PDB file of C-alpha atoms in Angstrom:
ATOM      1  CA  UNK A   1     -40.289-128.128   9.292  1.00 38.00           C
ATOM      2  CA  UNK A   2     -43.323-126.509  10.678  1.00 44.00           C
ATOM      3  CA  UNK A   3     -46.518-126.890   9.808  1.00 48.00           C
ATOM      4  CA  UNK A   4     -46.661-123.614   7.788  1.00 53.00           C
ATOM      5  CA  UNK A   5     -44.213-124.373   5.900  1.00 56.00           C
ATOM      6  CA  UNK A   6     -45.940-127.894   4.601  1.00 83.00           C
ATOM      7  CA  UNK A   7     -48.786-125.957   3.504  1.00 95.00           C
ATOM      8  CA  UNK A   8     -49.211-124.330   0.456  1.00 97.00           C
ATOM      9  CA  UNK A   9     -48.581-119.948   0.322  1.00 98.00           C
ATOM     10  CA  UNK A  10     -51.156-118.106  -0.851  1.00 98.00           C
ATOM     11  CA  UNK A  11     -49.969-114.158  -2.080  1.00 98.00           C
ATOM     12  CA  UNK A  12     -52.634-112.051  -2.142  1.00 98.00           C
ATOM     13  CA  UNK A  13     -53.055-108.664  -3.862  1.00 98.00           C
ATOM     14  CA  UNK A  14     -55.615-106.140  -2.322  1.00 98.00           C
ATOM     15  CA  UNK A  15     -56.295-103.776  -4.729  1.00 97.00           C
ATOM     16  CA  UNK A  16     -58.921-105.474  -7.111  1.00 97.00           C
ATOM     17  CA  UNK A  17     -59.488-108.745  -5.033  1.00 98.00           C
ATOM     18  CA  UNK A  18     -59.804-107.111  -2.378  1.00 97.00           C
ATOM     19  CA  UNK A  19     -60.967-103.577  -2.921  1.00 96.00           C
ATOM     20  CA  UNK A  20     -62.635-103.848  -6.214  1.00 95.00           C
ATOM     21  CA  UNK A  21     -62.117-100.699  -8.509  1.00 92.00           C
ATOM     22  CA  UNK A  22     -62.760-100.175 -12.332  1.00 89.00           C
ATOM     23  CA  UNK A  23     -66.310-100.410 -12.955  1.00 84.00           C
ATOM     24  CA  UNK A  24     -68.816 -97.449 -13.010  1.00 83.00           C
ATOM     25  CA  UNK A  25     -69.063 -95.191  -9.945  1.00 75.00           C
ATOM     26  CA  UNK A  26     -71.944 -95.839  -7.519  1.00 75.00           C
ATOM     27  CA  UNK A  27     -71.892 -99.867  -8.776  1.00 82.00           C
ATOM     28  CA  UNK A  28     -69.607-100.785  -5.536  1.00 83.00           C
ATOM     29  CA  UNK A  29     -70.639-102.408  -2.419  1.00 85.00           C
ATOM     30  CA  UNK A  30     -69.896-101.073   0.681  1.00 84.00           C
ATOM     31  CA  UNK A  31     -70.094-101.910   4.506  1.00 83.00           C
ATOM     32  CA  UNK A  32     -71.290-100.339   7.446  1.00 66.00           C
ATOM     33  CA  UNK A  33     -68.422 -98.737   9.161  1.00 57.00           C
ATOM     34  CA  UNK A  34     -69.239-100.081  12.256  1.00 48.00           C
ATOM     35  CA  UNK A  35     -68.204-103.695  10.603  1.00 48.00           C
ATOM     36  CA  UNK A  36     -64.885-101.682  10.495  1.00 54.00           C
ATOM     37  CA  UNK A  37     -62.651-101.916  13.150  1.00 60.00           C
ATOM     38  CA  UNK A  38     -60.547 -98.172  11.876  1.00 59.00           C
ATOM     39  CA  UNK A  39     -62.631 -95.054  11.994  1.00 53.00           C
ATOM     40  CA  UNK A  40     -61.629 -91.958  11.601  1.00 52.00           C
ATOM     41  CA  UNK A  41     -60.824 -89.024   8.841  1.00 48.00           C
ATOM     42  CA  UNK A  42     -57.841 -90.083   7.883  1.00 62.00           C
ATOM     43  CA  UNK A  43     -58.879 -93.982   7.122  1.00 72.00           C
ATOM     44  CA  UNK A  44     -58.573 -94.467   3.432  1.00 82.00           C
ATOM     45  CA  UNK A  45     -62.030 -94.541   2.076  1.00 82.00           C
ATOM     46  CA  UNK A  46     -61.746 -97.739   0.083  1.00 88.00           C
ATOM     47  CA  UNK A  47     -61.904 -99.662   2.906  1.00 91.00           C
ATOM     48  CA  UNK A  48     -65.529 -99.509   2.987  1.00 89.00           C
ATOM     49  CA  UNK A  49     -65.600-101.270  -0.372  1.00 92.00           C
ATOM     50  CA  UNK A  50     -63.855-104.430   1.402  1.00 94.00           C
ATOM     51  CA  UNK A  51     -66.362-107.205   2.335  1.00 95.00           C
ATOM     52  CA  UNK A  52     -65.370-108.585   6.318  1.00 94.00           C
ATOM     53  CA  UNK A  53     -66.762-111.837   4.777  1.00 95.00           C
ATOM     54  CA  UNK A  54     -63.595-112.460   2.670  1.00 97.00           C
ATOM     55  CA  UNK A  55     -61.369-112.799   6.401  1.00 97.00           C
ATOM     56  CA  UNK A  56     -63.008-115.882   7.390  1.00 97.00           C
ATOM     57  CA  UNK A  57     -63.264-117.643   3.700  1.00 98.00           C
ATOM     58  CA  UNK A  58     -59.617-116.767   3.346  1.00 98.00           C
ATOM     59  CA  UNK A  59     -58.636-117.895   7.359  1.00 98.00           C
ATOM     60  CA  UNK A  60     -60.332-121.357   6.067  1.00 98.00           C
ATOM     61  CA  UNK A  61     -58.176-122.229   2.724  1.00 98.00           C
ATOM     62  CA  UNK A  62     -55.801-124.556   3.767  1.00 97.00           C
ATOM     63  CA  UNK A  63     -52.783-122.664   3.085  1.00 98.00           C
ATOM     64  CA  UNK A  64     -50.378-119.571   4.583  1.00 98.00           C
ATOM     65  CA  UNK A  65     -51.517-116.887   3.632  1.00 98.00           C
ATOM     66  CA  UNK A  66     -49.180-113.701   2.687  1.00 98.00           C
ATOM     67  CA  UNK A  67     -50.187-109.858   1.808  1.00 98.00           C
ATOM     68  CA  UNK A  68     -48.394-110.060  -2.062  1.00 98.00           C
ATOM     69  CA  UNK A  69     -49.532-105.991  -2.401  1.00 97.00           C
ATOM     70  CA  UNK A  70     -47.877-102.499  -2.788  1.00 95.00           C
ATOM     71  CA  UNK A  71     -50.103-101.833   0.238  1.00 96.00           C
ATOM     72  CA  UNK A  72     -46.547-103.577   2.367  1.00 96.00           C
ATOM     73  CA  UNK A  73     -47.419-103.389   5.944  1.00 96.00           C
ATOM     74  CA  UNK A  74     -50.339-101.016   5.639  1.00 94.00           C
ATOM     75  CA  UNK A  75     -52.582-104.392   4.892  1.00 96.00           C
ATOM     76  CA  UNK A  76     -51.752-105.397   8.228  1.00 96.00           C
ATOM     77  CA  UNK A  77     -52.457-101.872  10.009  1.00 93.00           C
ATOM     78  CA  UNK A  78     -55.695-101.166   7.504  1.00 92.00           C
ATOM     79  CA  UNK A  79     -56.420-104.613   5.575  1.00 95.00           C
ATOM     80  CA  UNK A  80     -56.104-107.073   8.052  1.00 95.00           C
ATOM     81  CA  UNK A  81     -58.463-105.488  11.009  1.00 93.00           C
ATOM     82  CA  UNK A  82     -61.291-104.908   8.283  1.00 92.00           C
ATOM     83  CA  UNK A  83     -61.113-108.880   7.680  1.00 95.00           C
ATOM     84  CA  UNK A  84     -60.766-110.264  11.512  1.00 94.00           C
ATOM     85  CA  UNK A  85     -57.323-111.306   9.683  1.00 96.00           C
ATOM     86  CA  UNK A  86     -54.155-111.352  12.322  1.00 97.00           C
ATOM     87  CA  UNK A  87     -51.264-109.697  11.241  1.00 97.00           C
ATOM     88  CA  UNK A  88     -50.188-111.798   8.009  1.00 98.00           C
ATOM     89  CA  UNK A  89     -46.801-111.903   6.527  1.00 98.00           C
ATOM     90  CA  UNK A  90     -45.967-109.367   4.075  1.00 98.00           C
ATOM     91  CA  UNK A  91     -43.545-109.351   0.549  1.00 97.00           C
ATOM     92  CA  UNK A  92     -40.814-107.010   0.744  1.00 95.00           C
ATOM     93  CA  UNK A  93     -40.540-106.410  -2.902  1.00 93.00           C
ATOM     94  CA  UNK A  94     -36.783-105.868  -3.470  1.00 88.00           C
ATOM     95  CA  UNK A  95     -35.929-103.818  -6.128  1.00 83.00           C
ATOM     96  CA  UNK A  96     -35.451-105.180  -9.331  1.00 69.00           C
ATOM     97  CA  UNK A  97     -32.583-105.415 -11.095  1.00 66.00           C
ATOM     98  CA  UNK A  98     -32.181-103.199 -14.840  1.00 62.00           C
ATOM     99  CA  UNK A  99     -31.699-106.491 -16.160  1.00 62.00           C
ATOM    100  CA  UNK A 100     -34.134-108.388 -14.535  1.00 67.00           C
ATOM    101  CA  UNK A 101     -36.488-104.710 -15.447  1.00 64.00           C
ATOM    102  CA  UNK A 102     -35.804-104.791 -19.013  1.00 68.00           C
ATOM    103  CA  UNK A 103     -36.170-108.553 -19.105  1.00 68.00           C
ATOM    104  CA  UNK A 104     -39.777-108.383 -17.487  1.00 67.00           C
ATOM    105  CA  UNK A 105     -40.977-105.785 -19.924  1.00 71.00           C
ATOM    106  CA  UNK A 106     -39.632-107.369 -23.102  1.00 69.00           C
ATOM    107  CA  UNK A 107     -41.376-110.750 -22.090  1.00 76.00           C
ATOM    108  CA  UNK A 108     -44.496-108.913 -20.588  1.00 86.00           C
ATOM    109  CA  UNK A 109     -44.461-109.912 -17.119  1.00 91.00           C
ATOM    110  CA  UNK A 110     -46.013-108.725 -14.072  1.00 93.00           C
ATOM    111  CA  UNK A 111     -43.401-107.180 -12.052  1.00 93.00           C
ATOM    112  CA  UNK A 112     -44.476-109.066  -8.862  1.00 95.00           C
ATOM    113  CA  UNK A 113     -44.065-112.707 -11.103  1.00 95.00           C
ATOM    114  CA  UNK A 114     -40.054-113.055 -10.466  1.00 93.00           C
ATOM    115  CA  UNK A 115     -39.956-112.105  -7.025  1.00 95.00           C
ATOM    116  CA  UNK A 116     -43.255-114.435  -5.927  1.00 97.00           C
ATOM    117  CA  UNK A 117     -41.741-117.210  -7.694  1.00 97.00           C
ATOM    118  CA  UNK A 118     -38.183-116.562  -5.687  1.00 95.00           C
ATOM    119  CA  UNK A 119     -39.855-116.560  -2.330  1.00 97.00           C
ATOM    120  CA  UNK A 120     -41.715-119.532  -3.253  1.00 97.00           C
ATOM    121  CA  UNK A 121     -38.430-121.151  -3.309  1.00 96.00           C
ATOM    122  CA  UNK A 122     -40.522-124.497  -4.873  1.00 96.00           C
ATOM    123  CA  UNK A 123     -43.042-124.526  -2.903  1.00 96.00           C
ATOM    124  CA  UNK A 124     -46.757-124.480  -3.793  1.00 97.00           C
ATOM    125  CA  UNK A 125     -48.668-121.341  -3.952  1.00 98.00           C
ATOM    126  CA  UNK A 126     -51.668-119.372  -4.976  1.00 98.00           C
ATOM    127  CA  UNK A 127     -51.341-116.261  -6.293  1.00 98.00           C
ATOM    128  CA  UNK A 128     -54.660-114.068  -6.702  1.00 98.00           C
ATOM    129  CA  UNK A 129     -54.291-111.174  -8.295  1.00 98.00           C
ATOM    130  CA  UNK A 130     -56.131-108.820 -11.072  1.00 98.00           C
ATOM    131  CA  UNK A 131     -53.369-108.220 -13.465  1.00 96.00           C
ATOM    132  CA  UNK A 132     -52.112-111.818 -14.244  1.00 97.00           C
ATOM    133  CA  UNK A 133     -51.510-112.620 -17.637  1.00 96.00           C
ATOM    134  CA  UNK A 134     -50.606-115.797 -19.615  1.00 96.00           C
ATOM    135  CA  UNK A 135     -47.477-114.902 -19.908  1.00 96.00           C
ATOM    136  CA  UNK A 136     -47.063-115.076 -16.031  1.00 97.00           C
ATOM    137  CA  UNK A 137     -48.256-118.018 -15.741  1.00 97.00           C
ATOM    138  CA  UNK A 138     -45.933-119.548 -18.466  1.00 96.00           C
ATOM    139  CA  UNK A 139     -43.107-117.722 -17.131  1.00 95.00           C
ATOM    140  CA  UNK A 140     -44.114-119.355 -13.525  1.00 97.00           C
ATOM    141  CA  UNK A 141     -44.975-122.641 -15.032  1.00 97.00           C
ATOM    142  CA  UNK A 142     -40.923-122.695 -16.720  1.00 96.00           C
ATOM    143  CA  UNK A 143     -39.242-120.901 -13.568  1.00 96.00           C
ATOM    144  CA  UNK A 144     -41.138-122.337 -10.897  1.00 97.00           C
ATOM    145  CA  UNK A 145     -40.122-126.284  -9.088  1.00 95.00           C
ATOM    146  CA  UNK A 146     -43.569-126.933  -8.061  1.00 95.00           C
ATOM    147  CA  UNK A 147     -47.434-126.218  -8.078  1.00 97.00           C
ATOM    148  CA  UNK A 148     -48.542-122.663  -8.359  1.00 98.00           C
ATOM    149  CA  UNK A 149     -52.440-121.754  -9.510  1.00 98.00           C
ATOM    150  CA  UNK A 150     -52.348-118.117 -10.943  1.00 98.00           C
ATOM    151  CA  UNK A 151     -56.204-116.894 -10.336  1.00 98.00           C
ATOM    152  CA  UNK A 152     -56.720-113.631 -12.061  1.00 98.00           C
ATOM    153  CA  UNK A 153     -59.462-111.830 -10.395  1.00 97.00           C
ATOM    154  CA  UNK A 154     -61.657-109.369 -11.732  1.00 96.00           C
ATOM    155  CA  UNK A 155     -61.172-105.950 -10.231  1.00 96.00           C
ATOM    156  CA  UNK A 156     -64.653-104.332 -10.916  1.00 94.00           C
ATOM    157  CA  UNK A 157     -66.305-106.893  -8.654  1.00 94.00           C
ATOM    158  CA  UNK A 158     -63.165-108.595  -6.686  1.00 96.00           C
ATOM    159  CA  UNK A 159     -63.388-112.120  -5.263  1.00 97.00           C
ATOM    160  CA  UNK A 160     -66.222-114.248  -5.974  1.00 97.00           C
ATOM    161  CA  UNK A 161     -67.702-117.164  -5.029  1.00 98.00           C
ATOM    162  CA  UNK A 162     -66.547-119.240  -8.059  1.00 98.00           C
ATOM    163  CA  UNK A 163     -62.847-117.716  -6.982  1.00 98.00           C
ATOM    164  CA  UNK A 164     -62.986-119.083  -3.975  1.00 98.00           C
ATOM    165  CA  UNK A 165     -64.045-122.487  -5.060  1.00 98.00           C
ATOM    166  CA  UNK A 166     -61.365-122.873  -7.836  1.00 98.00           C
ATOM    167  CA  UNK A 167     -58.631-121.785  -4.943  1.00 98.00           C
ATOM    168  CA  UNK A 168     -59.749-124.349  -2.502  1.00 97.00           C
ATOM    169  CA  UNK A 169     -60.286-126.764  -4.919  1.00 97.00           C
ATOM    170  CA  UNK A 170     -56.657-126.552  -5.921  1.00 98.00           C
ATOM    171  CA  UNK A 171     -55.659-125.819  -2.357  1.00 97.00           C
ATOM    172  CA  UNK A 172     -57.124-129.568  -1.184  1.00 95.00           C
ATOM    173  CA  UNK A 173     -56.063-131.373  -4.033  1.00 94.00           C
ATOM    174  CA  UNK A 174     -52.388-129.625  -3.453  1.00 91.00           C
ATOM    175  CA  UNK A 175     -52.833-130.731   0.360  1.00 80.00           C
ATOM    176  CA  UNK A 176     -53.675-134.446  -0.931  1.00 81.00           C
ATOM    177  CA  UNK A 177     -50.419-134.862  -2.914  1.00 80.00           C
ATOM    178  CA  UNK A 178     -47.287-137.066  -1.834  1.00 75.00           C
ATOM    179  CA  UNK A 179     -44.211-134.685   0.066  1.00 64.00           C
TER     180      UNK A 179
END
């Protein structure tokens, strides 16, 4: 086992934490573009709204972190170079099943919940997201062998300073339990 694999995962959305959206126009941050690495036309806009800050509070959690976001490998081509991040891994969402489609919906789950608990495989993770509900975090708290901390973010401002304390909170006191 490698050290990675000790440490807790941490799946990571980027639109809302990341790239807040929502609230009314004008109200967003944004950053120089020459604290971002892509330039160009064709660069998706939003990128300006992401704070570089976030790379080095997320590169200090104690945990592996993963790109949990419909943005696939584009967070590691657009995201990551915004943040100082290195290329992270990334959740291949598979396709869901009708079955396991129909059951989401009729108990109101996010459709990411099932798969992030299946790569989890037991072990401990983080999941930081805007559109968690308490329903996910039952459904994760039944399904799910060991820790997981759901923290719903709120996408008009993104992460926040009291985020990041409640996720490294958990984080060390998950890195202080027994194997």
């Amino acid at each position: 086992m490698t050290g990675s694999e000790r440490l807790p995962l941490l799946f990571l959305d980027v639109d809302g934490p990341l790239i807040p959206f929502g609230a009314e126009p004008g109200r967003y941050p944004t950053f120089a573009p020459a604290s971002h690495p892509l330039h160009g036309t064709d660069v998706n806009p939003l990128l300006a709204r992401i704070d570089p800050a976030h790379g080095a509070r997320l590169a200090a959690l104690p945990c592996e972190l993963v790109w949990a976001t419909t943005w696939m490998d584009d967070a590691n081509e657009c995201v990551a170079p915004v943040l100082g991040l290195p290329p992270l891994a990334v959740v291949a969402w598979p396709e869901p099943s009708d079955a396991d489609a129909e059951d989401d919906r009729r108990e109101g789950l996010h459709w990411k919940t099932r798969p992030l608990v299946d790569l989890a495989a037991g072990r401990p993770f983080v999941w930081i997201d805007d559109e968690l509900t308490d329903r996910d975090r039952s459904w994760v708290g039944a399904h799910h062998r060991g820790h997981a901390l759901l923290l719903r973010v709120d996408a008009r401002v993104g992460l926040t300073d009291a985020d990041y304390a409640t996720c490294g909170a958990w984080l060390r006191r998950e890195g202080d339990r027994p194997a």
